Amino acid sequence: MSLFSLRHLLPSVREHRKVEAEIYRLLGETLDKDYVKPPPPPAGLLRYAQRHIFSILFLAVYRAIGIPEERRLLYGTINHAIRGIVTGTDNLLDDEYKEMLPLRFPERATRFKSVMHILLFDRFLFRVLDEAAARGLLPEGRRQLVQQKIFQAMVPIGEEESTEEGGVHEILTPAQILRSIHVHKGGNLLRLAFVAPRLIEKDLFAPLEIADQGIFRIGMALQVIDDLTDFYEDIRDRRHNYLVSFIRFEGEAAERERLQQLLDGEGEPEPVDRAFRASVERVLARAIGEALAGFAELEEAGFWLSASDAMRLIRYLFRLRGVGELLALWPRGKEPTETLGGLHGTAA
């Protein structure tokens, strides 16, 4: 992340620390103190920004569009609650444990702590909207509508995850992957941050619509990038993967043959950028082009990030998502113009 970007994001980093403080307040008022550990010491600026990059980015977009601070903090708290519910659910589905709340339960009780994350963040989501309505931050009758619309937007994302439980038995085409899989787990997942603002900020509806579509495109691109990281894991677990699909339907003959060996349980895994270089380069160019198009829409909505800043931020996101080695395949010369194919998020 460049110093320029970090300097511009600094007000939103500070706002996100306020959001976390609000979450800790809600935790202290919801759960008996015997079950709560002291929160960890504050992380340094760069580490903190890395850990919460998208939550901070959303706050920065709200700020650029012109949403007042009190409601920015409300949306930031809503986003953190949604993130907590999603993280707790992912923990259970993926048999892992990423902690977002300092809970005092046995170290090994990861499933129970994940369940507690879901229960607590769900309560926080309702509580913060109740309090906002009491303070007059929501238009009359909007509290229940916001709660319902957030829930309705989350269900299809969860449904997509459910279709992959136990493994899939068909490799979809790249277009099908985008249209029926990544539209949910990539694009619409990030769009959850715009459900509440689009229902409440009626005077800012036009820029919010543009930003919403920009975030959708960035989410689609990042899910494709994640597929490069998860390539072998997804083959093992029989999950949908854009790179697998691309190789099967658009890859060179030698790469298709190598993929089939892996699907048959033969051959040894090697770095994807070496084993499937031609396909990885093309997928990478599409993902980068899609992300740049998304950031261009954010700029159109009023966000301060220029095209060159967006390029730097995308490179930074590659490192953050564990695919920094793929930067060697970054398209040289002109910016990539090929995208993932013109999908759009549907209205919430």
C-alpha positions as MATLAB code, in Angstrom:
seq = 'MSLFSLRHLLPSVREHRKVEAEIYRLLGETLDKDYVKPPPPPAGLLRYAQRHIFSILFLAVYRAIGIPEERRLLYGTINHAIRGIVTGTDNLLDDEYKEMLPLRFPERATRFKSVMHILLFDRFLFRVLDEAAARGLLPEGRRQLVQQKIFQAMVPIGEEESTEEGGVHEILTPAQILRSIHVHKGGNLLRLAFVAPRLIEKDLFAPLEIADQGIFRIGMALQVIDDLTDFYEDIRDRRHNYLVSFIRFEGEAAERERLQQLLDGEGEPEPVDRAFRASVERVLARAIGEALAGFAELEEAGFWLSASDAMRLIRYLFRLRGVGELLALWPRGKEPTETLGGLHGTAA';
ca = [
       0.000    0.000    0.000;
       1.498    3.374   -1.000;
       1.970    6.163    1.512;
      -0.438    8.217   -0.611;
      -3.205    5.640   -0.235;
      -2.520    5.131    3.456;
      -2.584    8.874    4.111;
      -5.938    9.228    2.366;
      -7.324    6.217    4.226;
      -6.125    7.442    7.635;
      -9.441    9.129    8.634;
     -11.266    5.896    7.789;
      -8.729    3.827    9.748;
      -9.520    6.011   12.767;
     -13.240    5.569   12.147;
     -12.837    1.808   12.019;
     -11.137    1.858   15.415;
     -14.298    3.590   16.680;
     -16.360    0.829   15.064;
     -14.325   -1.796   16.923;
     -14.770    0.114   20.172;
     -18.530    0.044   19.561;
     -18.396   -3.727   18.977;
     -16.530   -4.193   22.273;
     -19.174   -2.050   24.012;
     -21.920   -4.255   22.604;
     -20.004   -7.380   23.607;
     -19.612   -6.129   27.178;
     -23.334   -5.346   27.418;
     -24.430   -8.647   25.835;
     -22.156  -11.311   27.343;
     -21.231  -11.795   30.992;
     -17.706  -10.521   31.671;
     -16.637  -14.000   32.827;
     -16.812  -15.112   29.183;
     -14.880  -12.163   27.739;
     -11.098  -11.773   27.601;
      -9.435   -8.353   27.512;
      -9.169   -7.193   23.887;
      -5.722   -7.524   22.298;
      -3.434   -4.473   22.342;
      -4.038   -2.091   19.418;
      -2.174   -3.098   16.262;
       0.127   -0.647   14.500;
      -1.315    1.464   11.709;
      -0.107   -0.614    8.746;
      -0.932   -3.991   10.288;
      -4.355   -2.702   11.325;
      -5.066   -1.387    7.806;
      -4.001   -4.731    6.316;
      -6.294   -6.711    8.591;
      -9.345   -4.523    7.962;
      -8.635   -3.263    4.447;
     -12.141   -3.729    3.014;
     -13.977   -2.478    6.095;
     -11.776    0.628    5.931;
     -12.280    0.950    2.165;
     -16.066    0.904    2.621;
     -15.835    3.681    5.231;
     -13.626    5.702    2.874;
     -16.139    5.304    0.029;
     -19.000    6.398    2.313;
     -16.937    9.441    3.283;
     -16.113   10.340   -0.326;
     -19.767   10.056   -1.362;
     -20.799   12.445    1.416;
     -22.439   10.280    4.087;
     -22.238   12.037    7.501;
     -19.891   10.570   10.112;
     -22.566    9.346   12.520;
     -24.182    7.216    9.842;
     -20.798    6.119    8.453;
     -20.036    4.683   11.884;
     -23.464    3.030   11.945;
     -22.819    1.361    8.577;
     -19.307    0.416    9.685;
     -20.746   -1.333   12.753;
     -23.367   -3.092   10.615;
     -20.588   -4.233    8.260;
     -18.503   -5.534   11.160;
     -21.487   -7.516   12.437;
     -22.091   -8.991    8.976;
     -18.396   -9.815    8.701;
     -18.554  -11.570   12.072;
     -21.543  -13.684   11.004;
     -19.830  -14.623    7.728;
     -16.523  -15.410    9.467;
     -18.215  -17.592   12.081;
     -20.063  -19.468    9.349;
     -16.896  -19.928    7.268;
     -15.119  -21.248   10.359;
     -17.726  -23.987   10.701;
     -17.874  -24.844    6.990;
     -14.087  -24.877    6.536;
     -13.226  -26.410    9.928;
     -10.973  -23.490   10.893;
     -11.053  -20.689   13.435;
     -10.538  -16.997   12.745;
     -11.284  -14.959   15.845;
     -13.066  -11.618   15.768;
     -14.194  -11.457   19.411;
     -12.051  -12.049   22.536;
     -14.083  -14.916   24.006;
     -12.975  -16.721   27.153;
     -13.783  -20.309   26.244;
     -11.408  -23.308   25.999;
      -8.753  -22.900   23.310;
      -9.804  -26.121   21.572;
     -13.529  -25.227   21.546;
     -13.314  -23.630   18.117;
     -16.705  -24.831   16.854;
     -18.512  -23.541   19.919;
     -16.682  -20.204   19.717;
     -17.657  -19.936   16.052;
     -21.301  -20.548   16.986;
     -20.978  -17.839   19.653;
     -19.578  -15.460   17.034;
     -22.672  -15.982   14.870;
     -25.080  -15.579   17.799;
     -23.347  -12.489   19.196;
     -22.860  -10.652   15.921;
     -26.488  -11.328   14.990;
     -27.552   -9.715   18.276;
     -25.188   -6.791   17.649;
     -26.737   -6.248   14.211;
     -30.243   -5.977   15.650;
     -29.098   -3.944   18.654;
     -27.201   -1.314   16.670;
     -30.179   -0.781   14.355;
     -32.549   -0.504   17.327;
     -30.282    2.115   18.907;
     -29.914    4.006   15.619;
     -33.699    4.152   15.229;
     -34.039    5.459   18.790;
     -31.498    8.223   18.002;
     -33.328    9.238   14.837;
     -30.587    8.044   12.463;
     -33.020    5.918   10.452;
     -36.096    7.152    8.575;
     -39.406    6.062   10.059;
     -40.079    2.381    9.435;
     -36.654    1.643    7.952;
     -35.158   -0.337   10.857;
     -37.046   -3.555   10.169;
     -36.659   -3.130    6.411;
     -32.866   -2.836    6.720;
     -32.725   -5.936    8.930;
     -34.865   -7.906    6.483;
     -32.979   -6.770    3.365;
     -29.596   -7.660    4.876;
     -30.895  -11.120    5.755;
     -32.413  -11.575    2.288;
     -29.100  -10.579    0.685;
     -27.132  -13.044    2.826;
     -29.266  -16.122    2.143;
     -28.309  -16.646   -1.562;
     -24.634  -16.337   -0.600;
     -25.106  -19.084    1.958;
     -27.151  -21.137   -0.483;
     -24.250  -21.120   -2.960;
     -21.920  -22.433   -0.243;
     -24.449  -25.167    0.502;
     -24.361  -26.401   -3.110;
     -20.644  -27.203   -2.706;
     -20.978  -29.154    0.540;
     -19.837  -32.716   -0.070;
     -18.174  -31.728   -3.344;
     -19.397  -31.032   -6.877;
     -19.418  -33.500   -9.762;
     -19.360  -31.190  -12.772;
     -16.941  -28.550  -14.022;
     -18.989  -25.537  -15.073;
     -17.919  -23.249  -17.917;
     -16.131  -20.012  -16.942;
     -19.292  -18.020  -17.713;
     -21.388  -20.354  -15.551;
     -18.892  -20.087  -12.683;
     -19.185  -16.306  -12.762;
     -22.952  -16.214  -13.240;
     -23.987  -18.808  -10.652;
     -21.081  -19.110   -8.174;
     -18.825  -16.067   -7.980;
     -21.712  -13.639   -8.353;
     -22.616  -14.682   -4.790;
     -19.382  -15.596   -2.995;
     -17.457  -12.747   -4.659;
     -19.531   -9.841   -5.947;
     -22.635   -9.949   -3.771;
     -20.638  -10.721   -0.622;
     -18.918   -7.319   -0.835;
     -22.183   -5.627   -1.840;
     -23.600   -6.410    1.612;
     -21.819   -3.225    2.720;
     -24.171   -1.167    0.543;
     -27.531   -2.697    1.474;
     -28.182   -0.351    4.411;
     -26.790    2.864    2.834;
     -28.854    2.362   -0.333;
     -32.015    2.032    1.760;
     -31.307    5.045    3.973;
     -29.256    7.613    1.999;
     -31.945    8.586   -0.506;
     -30.245   11.901   -1.366;
     -27.090    9.998   -2.351;
     -28.773    7.169   -4.213;
     -27.081    7.798   -7.602;
     -23.432    7.701   -6.396;
     -24.239    4.791   -4.076;
     -25.615    2.795   -7.029;
     -22.400    3.410   -8.972;
     -20.222    2.512   -5.979;
     -22.305   -0.602   -5.353;
     -21.592   -1.848   -8.878;
     -17.911   -0.952   -8.553;
     -17.602   -2.955   -5.340;
     -19.418   -5.857   -7.025;
     -16.819   -5.935   -9.811;
     -13.938   -5.752   -7.344;
     -15.463   -8.643   -5.393;
     -15.755  -10.730   -8.563;
     -12.119  -10.051   -9.425;
     -10.868  -10.929   -5.959;
     -12.776  -14.218   -5.932;
     -11.073  -15.184   -9.193;
      -7.710  -14.258   -7.656;
      -8.573  -16.414   -4.631;
      -9.236  -19.291   -7.040;
      -5.603  -19.111   -8.144;
      -4.539  -19.545   -4.518;
      -7.061  -22.314   -3.824;
      -6.539  -24.231   -7.083;
      -5.194  -27.496   -5.638;
      -7.351  -27.281   -2.520;
     -10.486  -26.875   -4.623;
      -9.536  -29.845   -6.804;
      -9.005  -31.954   -3.669;
     -12.313  -30.851   -2.105;
     -14.203  -30.843   -5.445;
     -15.218  -27.209   -5.231;
     -15.924  -24.825   -8.094;
     -12.825  -22.959   -9.295;
     -12.537  -20.447  -12.126;
      -8.982  -21.444  -13.114;
      -9.952  -25.134  -13.292;
     -12.885  -24.159  -15.500;
     -10.774  -21.885  -17.687;
      -8.166  -24.603  -18.273;
     -10.846  -27.202  -19.081;
     -12.742  -25.041  -21.585;
     -10.228  -22.455  -22.855;
      -6.778  -23.776  -21.951;
      -4.069  -25.156  -24.215;
      -4.072  -28.905  -24.925;
      -1.033  -29.627  -22.731;
      -2.613  -27.777  -19.800;
      -5.919  -29.593  -20.255;
      -4.076  -32.902  -20.162;
      -2.177  -31.903  -17.015;
      -5.436  -30.829  -15.353;
      -7.074  -34.161  -16.190;
      -4.188  -35.994  -14.525;
      -4.774  -33.993  -11.354;
      -8.511  -34.659  -11.481;
      -7.712  -38.376  -11.829;
      -5.477  -38.224   -8.761;
      -2.265  -38.517  -10.766;
       0.743  -36.236  -10.995;
       2.384  -34.012   -8.417;
       1.177  -30.468   -7.684;
       3.558  -27.685   -8.620;
       3.100  -23.900   -8.506;
       0.157  -22.959  -10.719;
       2.105  -20.186  -12.431;
       4.590  -22.817  -13.626;
       2.231  -25.719  -14.358;
      -0.484  -23.642  -16.056;
       1.309  -20.437  -16.977;
      -0.638  -19.596  -20.147;
      -4.033  -19.970  -18.467;
      -2.930  -18.184  -15.298;
      -1.710  -15.206  -17.348;
      -5.052  -14.890  -19.147;
      -7.136  -15.350  -15.991;
      -4.942  -12.843  -14.190;
      -5.398  -10.272  -16.961;
      -9.195  -10.682  -16.815;
      -9.267  -10.355  -13.023;
      -7.055   -7.266  -13.046;
      -9.142   -5.705  -15.825;
     -12.321   -6.377  -13.833;
     -10.857   -4.887  -10.655;
      -9.672   -1.782  -12.527;
     -13.159   -1.351  -14.009;
     -14.574   -1.603  -10.483;
     -12.212    1.024   -9.108;
     -13.051    3.268  -12.087;
     -16.708    3.087  -11.033;
     -15.732    4.014   -7.469;
     -13.876    7.033   -8.879;
     -16.982    7.958  -10.901;
     -18.987    7.804   -7.659;
     -16.634   10.346   -6.066;
     -13.921    8.174   -4.524;
     -10.446    9.686   -4.693;
      -8.568    6.662   -6.080;
      -7.173    7.289   -9.586;
      -6.356    4.548  -12.113;
      -2.669    4.527  -11.153;
      -3.570    4.382   -7.444;
      -5.950    1.508   -8.220;
      -3.144   -0.410   -9.959;
      -0.951   -0.029   -6.877;
      -3.771   -1.078   -4.562;
      -4.546   -4.174   -6.664;
      -0.880   -5.207   -6.533;
      -1.016   -4.737   -2.773;
      -4.152   -6.912   -2.560;
      -2.307   -9.663   -4.431;
       0.306   -9.751   -1.671;
      -2.339   -9.517    1.021;
      -4.226  -12.506   -0.411;
      -1.118  -14.685   -0.626;
      -0.486  -14.562   -4.379;
       2.362  -12.054   -4.429;
       4.462  -14.476   -6.500;
       1.970  -14.056   -9.359;
       2.984  -10.413   -9.721;
       5.760  -11.729  -11.983;
       2.969  -12.470  -14.485;
       1.450   -8.985  -14.168;
       0.525   -7.788  -17.681;
       3.261   -5.546  -19.054;
       2.719   -2.434  -21.129;
      -0.889   -1.282  -21.329;
      -3.404   -1.727  -18.535;
      -5.513   -4.881  -19.037;
      -8.782   -4.089  -20.786;
     -10.280   -7.601  -20.892;
     -12.682   -8.188  -17.993;
     -14.723  -11.072  -16.628;
     -17.640  -10.367  -18.924;
     -20.038   -7.605  -17.944;
     -21.963   -9.162  -15.060;
     -23.776   -6.761  -12.744;
     -25.097   -7.036   -9.229;
     -28.874   -7.213   -9.016;
     -30.766   -4.713   -6.904;
     -31.076   -5.540   -3.214;
];
